[in-house]
Coordinates of C-alpha atoms in Angstrom, one line a residue:
Chain D
E1 CA 0.0 0.0 0.0
V2 CA 1.2 3.4 -0.9
Q3 CA 1.2 5.7 2.1
L4 CA 2.7 8.5 4.1
V5 CA 2.9 7.9 7.8
Q6 CA 3.8 10.8 10.1
S7 CA 5.3 10.9 13.6
G8 CA 3.1 11.3 16.6
A9 CA 1.8 14.4 18.4
E10 CA 4.2 16.6 20.2
V11 CA 3.9 18.9 23.2
K12 CA 6.8 21.3 23.6
K13 CA 7.7 24.5 25.4
P14 CA 8.6 27.8 23.7
G15 CA 12.3 27.9 22.9
E16 CA 12.6 24.1 22.4
S17 CA 13.6 22.4 19.2
L18 CA 11.7 19.8 17.3
K19 CA 11.9 17.5 14.3
I20 CA 8.8 15.7 13.0
S21 CA 8.9 13.0 10.3
C22 CA 7.0 11.7 7.3
K23 CA 7.8 8.2 6.1
G24 CA 6.8 7.1 2.6
S25 CA 6.2 3.5 1.7
G26 CA 4.9 1.5 -1.2
Y27 CA 6.6 3.7 -3.8
S28 CA 9.9 5.0 -5.0
F29 CA 10.4 7.7 -2.3
S30 CA 13.4 9.4 -3.9
T31 CA 11.5 10.2 -7.1
Y32 CA 8.5 12.1 -5.7
W33 CA 8.5 15.5 -4.2
I34 CA 7.2 15.8 -0.6
G35 CA 5.5 19.0 0.6
W36 CA 4.6 20.3 4.0
V37 CA 1.3 22.1 4.8
R38 CA 0.4 23.9 8.1
Q39 CA -3.1 24.2 9.5
M40 CA -3.4 26.3 12.6
P41 CA -6.3 25.5 14.9
G42 CA -9.6 26.4 13.2
K43 CA -7.8 27.9 10.2
G44 CA -7.0 27.1 6.6
L45 CA -4.2 25.3 4.8
E46 CA -0.8 27.0 4.3
W47 CA 1.9 25.7 1.9
M48 CA 5.2 25.7 3.7
G49 CA 7.6 24.2 1.3
I50 CA 8.6 21.1 -0.7
I51 CA 11.6 18.9 -1.1
Y52 CA 12.8 16.4 -3.7
P53 CA 14.4 13.5 -1.8
G54 CA 16.4 12.4 -4.8
D55 CA 18.8 15.4 -4.6
S56 CA 17.4 17.4 -1.6
D57 CA 16.3 20.3 -3.9
T58 CA 14.1 22.3 -1.5
R59 CA 11.8 25.3 -2.0
Y60 CA 10.3 27.3 0.8
S61 CA 7.3 29.7 1.0
P62 CA 8.7 33.2 2.0
S63 CA 6.4 33.0 5.0
F64 CA 8.3 30.0 6.4
Q65 CA 11.8 30.6 5.0
G66 CA 14.2 30.8 7.9
Q67 CA 11.5 29.7 10.4
V68 CA 11.7 25.9 9.6
T69 CA 14.0 23.5 7.9
I70 CA 12.8 20.8 5.5
S71 CA 15.0 17.8 4.9
A72 CA 14.9 14.3 3.7
D73 CA 16.8 11.0 4.1
K74 CA 16.1 8.8 1.1
S75 CA 17.9 5.9 2.7
V76 CA 15.1 5.6 5.2
S77 CA 12.3 7.1 2.9
T78 CA 11.6 9.8 5.3
A79 CA 11.1 13.6 5.1
Y80 CA 11.5 15.9 8.0
L81 CA 10.3 19.3 9.2
Q82 CA 12.2 20.9 12.0
W83 CA 12.3 24.0 14.2
S84 CA 15.3 25.2 16.2
T85 CA 13.3 27.5 18.4
L86 CA 9.6 26.9 18.8
K87 CA 7.1 29.6 19.5
A88 CA 3.5 29.4 20.7
S89 CA 2.4 30.5 17.3
D90 CA 3.9 27.2 15.8
T91 CA 1.0 25.4 17.4
A92 CA -0.7 23.7 14.5
M93 CA -1.4 20.5 12.6
Y94 CA 1.3 19.7 10.1
Y95 CA 0.7 17.5 7.1
C96 CA 3.1 16.1 4.6
A97 CA 1.8 15.4 1.1
R98 CA 3.0 13.9 -2.2
P99 CA 2.2 15.1 -5.7
K100 CA 0.4 12.9 -8.2
Q101 CA 3.3 12.3 -10.6
W102 CA 6.9 11.2 -10.1
R103 CA 9.5 13.9 -10.4
E104 CA 6.8 16.5 -11.0
V105 CA 6.8 19.5 -8.7
N106 CA 4.0 21.3 -10.5
D107 CA 1.2 18.9 -9.4
A108 CA -1.6 18.5 -7.0
F109 CA -1.2 16.5 -3.8
D110 CA -3.0 13.2 -4.2
M111 CA -1.5 11.6 -1.1
W112 CA -1.4 13.0 2.4
G113 CA 0.0 11.9 5.7
Q114 CA -2.4 11.7 8.7
G115 CA -1.0 14.9 10.2
T116 CA 1.2 15.6 13.3
M117 CA -0.2 17.9 15.9
V118 CA 2.4 20.2 17.4
T119 CA 1.4 22.1 20.6
V120 CA 3.8 24.7 22.0
S121 CA 2.9 25.9 25.4
S122 CA 4.6 27.0 28.6
Chain Z
D1 CA 2.8 35.4 -4.1
I2 CA -0.4 34.5 -6.0
Q3 CA -3.4 35.2 -3.8
M4 CA -6.3 32.8 -4.0
T5 CA -9.7 34.0 -3.0
Q6 CA -12.7 31.7 -2.5
S7 CA -16.3 32.6 -2.3
P8 CA -18.4 32.2 -0.4
S9 CA -16.7 31.5 2.9
T10 CA -19.7 29.6 4.2
L11 CA -22.5 28.0 2.2
S12 CA -25.7 26.6 3.6
A13 CA -27.4 24.0 1.4
S14 CA -29.7 21.0 1.5
V15 CA -29.2 17.5 0.3
G16 CA -29.9 17.4 -3.5
D17 CA -28.9 21.0 -4.1
R18 CA -26.5 22.1 -6.8
V19 CA -23.6 23.9 -5.2
T20 CA -21.0 26.1 -6.8
I21 CA -17.8 27.4 -5.2
T22 CA -15.7 30.0 -6.9
C23 CA -11.9 30.5 -6.6
R24 CA -10.1 33.5 -8.1
A25 CA -6.4 33.9 -8.6
S26 CA -4.6 37.3 -8.4
Q27 CA -2.8 36.5 -11.6
S28 CA -3.1 33.8 -14.3
I29 CA -2.3 30.3 -13.2
R30 CA -3.3 28.7 -16.5
S31 CA -5.0 25.4 -15.4
W32 CA -2.7 24.6 -12.5
L33 CA -5.5 24.4 -9.9
A34 CA -6.6 21.7 -7.5
W35 CA -9.7 21.3 -5.3
Y36 CA -9.6 19.5 -2.0
Q37 CA -12.2 18.4 0.5
Q38 CA -11.4 18.3 4.2
K39 CA -13.5 16.9 7.0
P40 CA -12.9 17.7 10.7
G41 CA -9.9 15.9 12.1
K42 CA -8.9 14.5 8.7
A43 CA -6.3 15.2 6.1
P44 CA -7.4 17.0 2.9
K45 CA -8.6 14.8 0.0
L46 CA -7.9 15.6 -3.6
L47 CA -11.0 16.0 -5.7
I48 CA -10.0 17.8 -8.9
Y49 CA -6.6 18.5 -10.5
K50 CA -5.6 20.6 -13.5
A51 CA -8.8 22.6 -13.0
S52 CA -11.2 20.1 -14.4
S53 CA -9.7 16.6 -14.1
L54 CA -11.6 14.3 -11.7
E55 CA -9.4 12.4 -9.3
S56 CA -9.8 8.6 -9.5
G57 CA -12.5 7.4 -7.1
V58 CA -14.1 10.8 -6.7
P59 CA -17.9 10.7 -7.4
S60 CA -18.9 12.2 -10.8
R61 CA -21.2 14.7 -9.1
F62 CA -18.0 16.8 -8.5
S63 CA -16.7 18.8 -11.4
G64 CA -14.3 21.7 -11.9
S65 CA -14.0 24.3 -14.6
G66 CA -12.1 27.4 -15.5
S67 CA -8.7 28.7 -16.5
G68 CA -6.5 31.7 -16.1
T69 CA -7.8 33.5 -13.0
E70 CA -11.4 32.2 -12.4
F71 CA -12.3 28.7 -11.4
T72 CA -15.4 26.9 -10.1
L73 CA -16.1 23.7 -8.2
T74 CA -19.6 22.3 -8.7
I75 CA -21.4 19.6 -6.8
S76 CA -24.3 18.6 -9.0
S77 CA -26.5 17.1 -6.2
L78 CA -25.2 17.6 -2.7
Q79 CA -25.0 14.4 -0.6
P80 CA -24.8 14.0 3.2
D81 CA -21.1 13.0 2.8
D82 CA -20.3 16.2 1.1
F83 CA -20.7 18.5 4.1
A84 CA -17.1 19.6 4.6
T85 CA -14.7 22.4 3.9
Y86 CA -13.3 22.9 0.4
Y87 CA -10.1 24.5 -0.6
C88 CA -8.6 25.5 -3.9
Q89 CA -4.8 25.5 -4.5
Q90 CA -2.7 26.9 -7.2
Y91 CA 0.4 25.0 -8.2
N92 CA 1.5 27.3 -11.0
S93 CA 4.3 28.9 -9.0
D94 CA 5.9 29.0 -5.6
P95 CA 4.6 29.4 -3.0
R96 CA 1.7 27.1 -4.0
T97 CA -1.0 29.0 -2.2
F98 CA -4.4 27.8 -1.0
G99 CA -7.7 29.6 -0.9
Q100 CA -9.1 30.4 2.6
G101 CA -11.7 27.6 2.3
T102 CA -15.4 27.3 1.9
K103 CA -17.4 25.5 4.5
V104 CA -20.5 23.7 3.2
E105 CA -23.1 23.4 6.0
I106 CA -26.4 21.7 6.3
K107 CA -29.3 24.1 5.8

């Protein structure tokens, strides 16, 4: 079965660091881009950025550039989203998602992870 | 950034109604537009890609149209399972922005 499985919910304090993961299975992980999408509580979807695990080519939304780091390890078919210094405003659900076509960055997301809820509170 | 504006923000409708949601882009995105459905506590689900192509497994009552800057999602006969929030997304250029969402509620 083709799927994306994300790491579990996290509760952190402001100032802490965090790395969440998204593991792909059932397909050639290194040949599909993986994107990250934020959804703050009760709000809409925000595109954060996207990475090609084959060569780690990464693109960020200007809104998230410098705030997070997107990476991938193709040897374990896993993409990551990390923060060095969390803020309360990072509290949100984070989804990873894969475009329909291999190697194609200009494509809709037809596969989504189940989401990772990140709560940042003192 | 390309701004995506959906209307309406909320829509009240009854089972069997024909429903239309509009999405406008701040500049041309050709046909690089997707529509997603999201239910509470769930990940979004792709309905339509390339403005008018129906994703495999999605009921034929869903259809999309448009190109350039104006797009529509139509549900021909609203079913109980369709009450959800719908988002458009452009993937013509980075950042690949979403609309703010349209919540379809039971009338």
